[in-house]
Amino acid sequence: MLNMFRMDSRRLFQSRTFYIIMALVVALIAFICLTLAIISSPEVLDAMEQSGADVEAVDYQVGAEIAGMSQLTFVHQCLSSGFLLILTGMGMTFFVGNDFTGGYIKNICFARPHRWEYVAAKALIGGVYSGIITVLGVLFSLVLPPLFGLRPTASGIGDIVSYTFWIWLPIWVFSLMALTMVLITRSVSLGILMSVLCGGGIPALMVGMFTGKLGWPRIENYFVSSLVNSCCMPQAGMEQIWVILASVAGWSALYIAGSLLLTKNRDI
């Protein structure tokens, strides 16, 4: 398993797709910073009002709230939309999909007949992939704002590290979902579609509407996209932490068990 993980690590860092995904993370954070800088600038709002645009007091209030954010709140504002989930899912989909299109999986499963090793190695590489994307997202959410004239108040390093860990957990689980989807469909296109839909919170939204109308428990709060958006907030309390841990444990067990079943029962 460790040998497979080392081989996957080399393949990952030699992959152009991996660096494209990282570049997209930085570009999207820069775009978010630019957008927040524009809507939080009183000068821009004044210019818009003078040009005849409908600018209300609430717009100035939102701008003041953005200007008064702490670093950690600003980081969460940048990362809570789910684009890290989408990009991690897409990256893992391409990575695992290449095993099938390039014939790598047939060779490795012939050399290593215990297919659990394949799933375990992919779960580890998913942790590395999601970890790098998460750290990159947090780092550039801290570094880029001053370049756009934003000055969030400083947050403690311990709080930033803690936030990074808790938001990484659901992103890692999402990489496991991408692995399972590729093993089910053997299709990169369908895996990317699922990453976009699930990372964007569409299933959680649909389930929330359904359970809300029927008065059922709000199980959509345990979806991965909901964890990133709502539970992985700065200064999360113990209730949110337990929700993250329980959800991560449940989803990861489901995806790993499903991947093991698929590799065992399907002809690779």
Short mmCIF file of C-alpha atoms in Angstrom, two decimals:
data_model
loop_
_atom_site.label_atom_id
_atom_site.label_comp_id
_atom_site.label_asym_id
_atom_site.label_seq_id
_atom_site.Cartn_x
_atom_site.Cartn_y
_atom_site.Cartn_z
CA MET A 1 0.00 0.00 0.00
CA LEU A 2 2.77 2.45 0.91
CA ASN A 3 4.57 1.67 -2.34
CA MET A 4 1.38 2.42 -4.26
CA PHE A 5 0.98 5.64 -2.30
CA ARG A 6 4.53 6.68 -3.16
CA MET A 7 3.91 5.94 -6.84
CA ASP A 8 0.67 7.94 -6.73
CA SER A 9 2.48 10.82 -5.02
CA ARG A 10 5.04 10.96 -7.81
CA ARG A 11 2.31 10.83 -10.43
CA LEU A 12 0.41 13.59 -8.64
CA PHE A 13 3.31 16.03 -8.53
CA GLN A 14 4.13 15.27 -12.17
CA SER A 15 0.55 15.91 -13.26
CA ARG A 16 -0.23 19.14 -15.12
CA THR A 17 -3.86 18.90 -14.01
CA PHE A 18 -2.80 19.20 -10.36
CA TYR A 19 -1.03 22.49 -11.01
CA ILE A 20 -3.93 23.77 -13.12
CA ILE A 21 -6.27 23.06 -10.20
CA MET A 22 -3.97 24.95 -7.84
CA ALA A 23 -3.81 27.88 -10.26
CA LEU A 24 -7.61 27.94 -10.41
CA VAL A 25 -7.78 28.06 -6.61
CA VAL A 26 -5.53 31.14 -6.54
CA ALA A 27 -7.41 32.78 -9.44
CA LEU A 28 -10.81 32.29 -7.81
CA ILE A 29 -9.61 33.65 -4.48
CA ALA A 30 -8.17 36.68 -6.27
CA PHE A 31 -11.53 37.20 -8.01
CA ILE A 32 -13.39 36.96 -4.67
CA CYS A 33 -10.98 39.46 -3.10
CA LEU A 34 -11.48 41.84 -6.02
CA THR A 35 -15.26 41.55 -5.75
CA LEU A 36 -15.25 42.14 -1.99
CA ALA A 37 -12.88 45.08 -2.41
CA ILE A 38 -15.24 46.68 -4.92
CA ILE A 39 -18.45 46.25 -2.94
CA SER A 40 -16.79 47.37 0.32
CA SER A 41 -15.32 50.58 -1.10
CA PRO A 42 -17.30 53.72 -0.12
CA GLU A 43 -15.76 55.54 -3.09
CA VAL A 44 -17.08 52.93 -5.51
CA LEU A 45 -20.53 53.03 -3.89
CA ASP A 46 -20.54 56.85 -4.07
CA ALA A 47 -19.57 56.75 -7.74
CA MET A 48 -22.31 54.24 -8.46
CA GLU A 49 -24.88 56.37 -6.66
CA GLN A 50 -23.81 59.48 -8.56
CA SER A 51 -24.11 57.61 -11.85
CA GLY A 52 -27.74 56.82 -11.06
CA ALA A 53 -27.40 53.30 -9.66
CA ASP A 54 -29.75 52.28 -6.86
CA VAL A 55 -27.44 52.25 -3.82
CA GLU A 56 -29.08 51.88 -0.41
CA ALA A 57 -27.88 52.24 3.17
CA VAL A 58 -27.63 48.46 3.49
CA ASP A 59 -24.95 48.46 0.77
CA TYR A 60 -22.78 50.78 2.86
CA GLN A 61 -23.48 48.59 5.89
CA VAL A 62 -22.32 45.48 4.04
CA GLY A 63 -19.20 47.32 2.95
CA ALA A 64 -18.46 48.32 6.54
CA GLU A 65 -18.92 44.71 7.68
CA ILE A 66 -16.47 43.47 5.04
CA ALA A 67 -13.95 46.14 6.01
CA GLY A 68 -14.24 45.13 9.67
CA MET A 69 -13.80 41.39 9.17
CA SER A 70 -11.13 39.42 10.97
CA GLN A 71 -8.68 37.41 8.86
CA LEU A 72 -10.38 34.16 9.80
CA THR A 73 -13.84 35.44 8.94
CA PHE A 74 -12.50 36.69 5.63
CA VAL A 75 -10.92 33.29 4.90
CA HIS A 76 -14.24 31.59 5.59
CA GLN A 77 -16.01 34.12 3.39
CA CYS A 78 -13.67 33.12 0.56
CA LEU A 79 -13.77 29.35 1.06
CA SER A 80 -17.32 28.61 2.23
CA SER A 81 -18.86 28.79 -1.25
CA GLY A 82 -17.78 25.22 -2.04
CA PHE A 83 -15.36 25.87 -4.89
CA LEU A 84 -12.60 24.00 -3.02
CA LEU A 85 -14.89 20.98 -2.94
CA ILE A 86 -15.58 21.26 -6.66
CA LEU A 87 -11.93 21.67 -7.63
CA THR A 88 -10.75 18.87 -5.32
CA GLY A 89 -13.45 16.57 -6.67
CA MET A 90 -12.53 17.42 -10.25
CA GLY A 91 -8.83 16.91 -9.56
CA MET A 92 -9.36 13.52 -7.94
CA THR A 93 -11.72 12.53 -10.73
CA PHE A 94 -9.05 13.25 -13.34
CA PHE A 95 -6.39 11.51 -11.25
CA VAL A 96 -8.37 8.31 -10.66
CA GLY A 97 -9.87 8.39 -14.15
CA ASN A 98 -6.37 8.28 -15.63
CA ASP A 99 -5.90 4.90 -13.93
CA PHE A 100 -8.60 3.50 -16.21
CA THR A 101 -7.87 5.40 -19.42
CA GLY A 102 -4.13 4.74 -19.17
CA GLY A 103 -4.43 1.09 -18.13
CA TYR A 104 -2.52 1.75 -14.90
CA ILE A 105 -5.15 0.04 -12.75
CA LYS A 106 -4.93 -3.26 -14.63
CA ASN A 107 -1.18 -3.39 -14.16
CA ILE A 108 -1.27 -2.46 -10.50
CA CYS A 109 -4.09 -4.85 -9.65
CA PHE A 110 -2.21 -7.65 -11.43
CA ALA A 111 0.93 -6.89 -9.42
CA ARG A 112 -1.04 -6.25 -6.22
CA PRO A 113 -4.03 -8.62 -6.13
CA HIS A 114 -5.24 -7.26 -2.75
CA ARG A 115 -7.44 -4.51 -4.08
CA TRP A 116 -7.94 -2.92 -0.67
CA GLU A 117 -4.40 -1.61 -1.09
CA TYR A 118 -5.52 0.35 -4.14
CA VAL A 119 -8.42 1.94 -2.25
CA ALA A 120 -6.27 2.69 0.80
CA ALA A 121 -3.57 4.32 -1.34
CA LYS A 122 -6.18 6.45 -3.12
CA ALA A 123 -7.71 7.48 0.22
CA LEU A 124 -4.26 8.63 1.36
CA ILE A 125 -3.54 10.48 -1.88
CA GLY A 126 -6.99 12.09 -1.54
CA GLY A 127 -5.90 13.34 1.87
CA VAL A 128 -2.72 14.79 0.38
CA TYR A 129 -4.56 16.33 -2.58
CA SER A 130 -7.29 17.90 -0.46
CA GLY A 131 -4.75 18.99 2.16
CA ILE A 132 -2.64 20.87 -0.37
CA ILE A 133 -5.69 22.52 -1.93
CA THR A 134 -7.03 23.48 1.51
CA VAL A 135 -3.75 24.95 2.76
CA LEU A 136 -3.31 26.80 -0.53
CA GLY A 137 -6.82 28.25 -0.25
CA VAL A 138 -6.30 29.41 3.34
CA LEU A 139 -2.82 30.79 2.62
CA PHE A 140 -3.87 32.90 -0.37
CA SER A 141 -7.04 34.06 1.41
CA LEU A 142 -4.67 35.54 3.99
CA VAL A 143 -2.05 36.90 1.58
CA LEU A 144 -4.10 38.37 -1.28
CA PRO A 145 -6.51 40.80 0.48
CA PRO A 146 -3.90 43.54 1.13
CA LEU A 147 -3.10 43.54 -2.59
CA PHE A 148 -6.69 44.65 -3.21
CA GLY A 149 -6.74 47.27 -0.46
CA LEU A 150 -8.45 45.06 2.12
CA ARG A 151 -7.09 45.02 5.68
CA PRO A 152 -8.80 42.34 7.79
CA THR A 153 -7.92 42.44 11.48
CA ALA A 154 -5.33 39.87 12.51
CA SER A 155 -6.42 36.44 13.79
CA GLY A 156 -4.42 34.08 15.98
CA ILE A 157 -2.25 31.47 14.29
CA GLY A 158 -3.80 28.75 16.44
CA ASP A 159 -7.29 29.70 15.30
CA ILE A 160 -6.20 29.69 11.65
CA VAL A 161 -4.55 26.25 11.98
CA SER A 162 -7.62 24.88 13.75
CA TYR A 163 -9.93 26.24 11.05
CA THR A 164 -7.71 24.77 8.33
CA PHE A 165 -7.90 21.32 9.92
CA TRP A 166 -11.67 21.31 10.37
CA ILE A 167 -12.40 22.51 6.85
CA TRP A 168 -9.89 20.01 5.43
CA LEU A 169 -11.79 17.02 6.84
CA PRO A 170 -14.95 17.42 4.70
CA ILE A 171 -12.84 18.33 1.67
CA TRP A 172 -10.94 15.06 2.11
CA VAL A 173 -14.25 13.18 2.34
CA PHE A 174 -15.29 14.85 -0.91
CA SER A 175 -12.17 13.44 -2.59
CA LEU A 176 -13.33 9.98 -1.44
CA MET A 177 -16.69 10.67 -3.08
CA ALA A 178 -14.88 11.47 -6.33
CA LEU A 179 -13.00 8.16 -6.06
CA THR A 180 -16.24 6.24 -5.56
CA MET A 181 -18.00 8.01 -8.43
CA VAL A 182 -15.20 7.13 -10.86
CA LEU A 183 -15.23 3.49 -9.71
CA ILE A 184 -19.00 3.38 -10.24
CA THR A 185 -19.21 5.13 -13.60
CA ARG A 186 -15.70 4.62 -15.04
CA SER A 187 -16.38 8.04 -16.58
CA VAL A 188 -14.44 11.23 -15.94
CA SER A 189 -17.26 13.36 -17.37
CA LEU A 190 -19.87 11.99 -14.97
CA GLY A 191 -17.44 12.30 -12.08
CA ILE A 192 -16.86 15.97 -12.87
CA LEU A 193 -20.61 16.57 -13.16
CA MET A 194 -21.18 15.00 -9.74
CA SER A 195 -18.36 17.07 -8.26
CA VAL A 196 -19.91 20.29 -9.56
CA LEU A 197 -23.43 19.40 -8.40
CA CYS A 198 -22.49 18.04 -4.97
CA GLY A 199 -19.79 20.63 -4.31
CA GLY A 200 -22.23 23.37 -5.27
CA GLY A 201 -24.71 22.05 -2.70
CA ILE A 202 -27.49 21.11 -5.13
CA PRO A 203 -28.34 17.74 -3.48
CA ALA A 204 -28.31 19.37 -0.02
CA LEU A 205 -30.62 22.11 -1.28
CA MET A 206 -33.06 19.62 -2.81
CA VAL A 207 -33.09 17.39 0.27
CA GLY A 208 -33.57 20.47 2.46
CA MET A 209 -36.61 21.57 0.47
CA PHE A 210 -38.06 18.04 0.62
CA THR A 211 -37.51 17.51 4.35
CA GLY A 212 -38.67 21.05 5.14
CA LYS A 213 -42.02 20.51 3.44
CA LEU A 214 -42.54 17.17 5.20
CA GLY A 215 -41.33 18.40 8.57
CA TRP A 216 -38.61 15.75 8.75
CA PRO A 217 -35.23 16.19 10.49
CA ARG A 218 -32.88 18.49 8.55
CA ILE A 219 -30.50 15.79 7.37
CA GLU A 220 -29.10 18.14 4.70
CA ASN A 221 -27.03 19.72 7.49
CA TYR A 222 -24.87 16.59 7.44
CA PHE A 223 -24.04 16.83 3.74
CA VAL A 224 -20.43 17.68 2.98
CA SER A 225 -21.27 20.96 1.26
CA SER A 226 -23.29 22.04 4.31
CA LEU A 227 -20.38 21.21 6.61
CA VAL A 228 -18.05 23.52 4.68
CA ASN A 229 -20.61 26.30 4.49
CA SER A 230 -22.15 26.21 7.97
CA CYS A 231 -20.23 24.06 10.44
CA CYS A 232 -16.62 24.94 9.57
CA MET A 233 -17.10 28.49 10.75
CA PRO A 234 -14.54 30.50 12.72
CA GLN A 235 -14.80 29.78 16.45
CA ALA A 236 -17.07 26.79 15.86
CA GLY A 237 -18.52 25.36 19.05
CA MET A 238 -18.48 21.77 20.25
CA GLU A 239 -21.85 21.07 18.64
CA GLN A 240 -20.50 21.98 15.20
CA ILE A 241 -17.33 20.00 15.82
CA TRP A 242 -19.30 16.87 16.72
CA VAL A 243 -21.45 17.32 13.61
CA ILE A 244 -18.28 17.53 11.48
CA LEU A 245 -16.72 14.46 13.12
CA ALA A 246 -19.90 12.36 12.88
CA SER A 247 -20.56 13.37 9.28
CA VAL A 248 -16.95 12.82 8.20
CA ALA A 249 -16.88 9.41 9.89
CA GLY A 250 -20.16 8.36 8.28
CA TRP A 251 -19.46 9.59 4.75
CA SER A 252 -15.86 8.34 4.71
CA ALA A 253 -16.96 4.88 5.91
CA LEU A 254 -19.65 4.81 3.21
CA TYR A 255 -17.32 5.86 0.39
CA ILE A 256 -14.43 3.60 1.42
CA ALA A 257 -16.74 0.60 1.87
CA GLY A 258 -18.38 1.34 -1.48
CA SER A 259 -15.01 1.63 -3.20
CA LEU A 260 -13.83 -1.65 -1.67
CA LEU A 261 -17.03 -3.37 -2.83
CA LEU A 262 -16.73 -1.98 -6.34
CA THR A 263 -13.09 -2.99 -6.77
CA LYS A 264 -13.83 -6.45 -5.39
CA ASN A 265 -16.97 -7.26 -7.35
CA ARG A 266 -16.30 -5.56 -10.68
CA ASP A 267 -13.88 -6.61 -13.35
CA ILE A 268 -11.05 -4.09 -13.51
#
